[in-house]
Amino acid sequence: MLRHIVMLRWSDSTTDDQKGDAAAGFRALPDRIPQIKRLTCGPDLGLAEGGYDFAAVLDFDSAQEWREYQNHPAHRDFVAATLKPMLADRAAIQFDLG
Amino acid sequence: MLRHIVMLRWSDSTTDDQKGDAAAGFRALPDRIPQIKRLTCGPDLGLAEGGYDFAAVLDFDSAQEWREYQNHPAHRDFVAATLKPMLADRAAIQFDLG
């Protein structure tokens, strides 16, 4: 399996409603994109200085299915309509879960 | 439960041996730090531009146990002796797994 992790930092002007939409949007993805086998996500708990604001961990059966997710309309629309307007920074990685 | 994620970017001078030590060091942590309830980690697969080089996902029963991990000698020694000399950048977050 492949694990995809994205960490997001919101811009200063981001509202609580936008943050709520981002979390809800991530949680709605697996129902619309079956290639996502597991998704956990959530806002930073504020336990340490300098943490990112939000993270999502998505697991896929293969790199091919991860690519299908990347190109899936539901993912593209979510990124363009919800995430991009509120995004200041993004860190991502994909690694093999073995 | 609490999920702690760290993404690391290695400095240009990092050797393959150092990268191997980092991966082995992360995988050895749960045996030495019982507060870690689950750990997955690995190097970036190179599927996308700009990805970080390595990520570790660690799960804890509580924020208190996460703090005990942060202050545990085995973690501190690993960071100081193995990770710090090879580190260019670090992104981290902790969120509630519910």
Short mmCIF file of C-alpha atoms in Angstrom, two decimals, chain A residues 2-3 5-8 40-48 50-57 63 66-67 70 90-97, chain B residues 2-3 5-8 40-48 50-57 63 66-67 70 90-97:
data_model
loop_
_atom_site.label_atom_id
_atom_site.label_comp_id
_atom_site.label_asym_id
_atom_site.label_seq_id
_atom_site.Cartn_x
_atom_site.Cartn_y
_atom_site.Cartn_z
CA LEU A 2 0.94 3.61 -0.53
CA ARG A 3 0.49 6.30 2.14
CA ILE A 5 0.27 12.63 3.52
CA VAL A 6 -0.50 16.29 2.99
CA MET A 7 0.04 19.03 5.57
CA LEU A 8 -1.55 22.42 4.96
CA THR A 40 -7.69 10.20 8.60
CA CYS A 41 -7.40 13.94 8.96
CA GLY A 42 -7.71 16.79 11.38
CA PRO A 43 -6.63 20.22 12.57
CA ASP A 44 -3.43 20.71 14.53
CA LEU A 45 -3.92 20.42 18.30
CA GLY A 46 -1.60 23.35 19.04
CA LEU A 47 0.71 21.27 21.24
CA ALA A 48 3.92 22.50 19.64
CA GLY A 50 5.26 26.01 14.29
CA GLY A 51 3.02 23.08 13.49
CA TYR A 52 1.07 23.02 10.24
CA ASP A 53 -2.66 23.76 10.52
CA PHE A 54 -4.21 20.63 9.04
CA ALA A 55 -3.12 17.19 7.89
CA ALA A 56 -4.70 14.36 5.94
CA VAL A 57 -3.35 10.81 5.65
CA ALA A 63 0.71 4.30 -7.02
CA TRP A 66 -3.03 7.33 -6.04
CA ARG A 67 -2.66 8.89 -9.55
CA GLN A 70 -4.91 12.99 -8.03
CA ARG A 90 1.61 22.76 1.57
CA ALA A 91 3.94 19.86 2.45
CA ALA A 92 3.37 16.43 0.99
CA ILE A 93 4.91 13.00 0.63
CA GLN A 94 4.03 9.50 -0.53
CA PHE A 95 5.74 6.47 0.97
CA ASP A 96 5.36 2.70 0.82
CA LEU A 97 3.41 1.19 3.71
CA LEU B 2 -3.35 11.42 18.91
CA ARG B 3 -1.57 11.19 15.56
CA ILE B 5 3.28 13.30 11.81
CA VAL B 6 6.74 14.56 10.94
CA MET B 7 8.04 15.16 7.45
CA LEU B 8 11.77 15.68 6.94
CA THR B 40 4.72 3.81 10.08
CA CYS B 41 7.45 5.57 8.16
CA GLY B 42 9.34 5.63 4.93
CA PRO B 43 11.20 7.55 2.24
CA ASP B 44 9.35 9.52 -0.42
CA LEU B 45 8.53 7.45 -3.52
CA GLY B 46 9.40 10.32 -5.89
CA LEU B 47 5.96 10.32 -7.51
CA ALA B 48 5.50 14.09 -7.32
CA GLY B 50 8.71 18.89 -4.32
CA GLY B 51 7.83 16.13 -1.91
CA TYR B 52 9.60 15.87 1.45
CA ASP B 53 12.22 13.12 1.71
CA PHE B 54 10.96 11.10 4.64
CA ALA B 55 7.85 10.87 6.83
CA ALA B 56 6.92 9.16 10.06
CA VAL B 57 3.40 8.73 11.46
CA ALA B 63 -1.25 14.20 24.43
CA TRP B 66 3.07 12.19 23.19
CA ARG B 67 4.89 14.61 25.55
CA GLN B 70 9.07 14.04 23.05
CA ARG B 90 11.01 19.70 9.11
CA ALA B 91 7.21 19.90 8.97
CA ALA B 92 5.12 18.51 11.80
CA ILE B 93 1.61 18.32 13.18
CA GLN B 94 -0.42 16.52 15.82
CA PHE B 95 -4.13 15.90 15.35
CA ASP B 96 -6.87 13.98 17.10
CA LEU B 97 -7.62 10.57 15.60
#
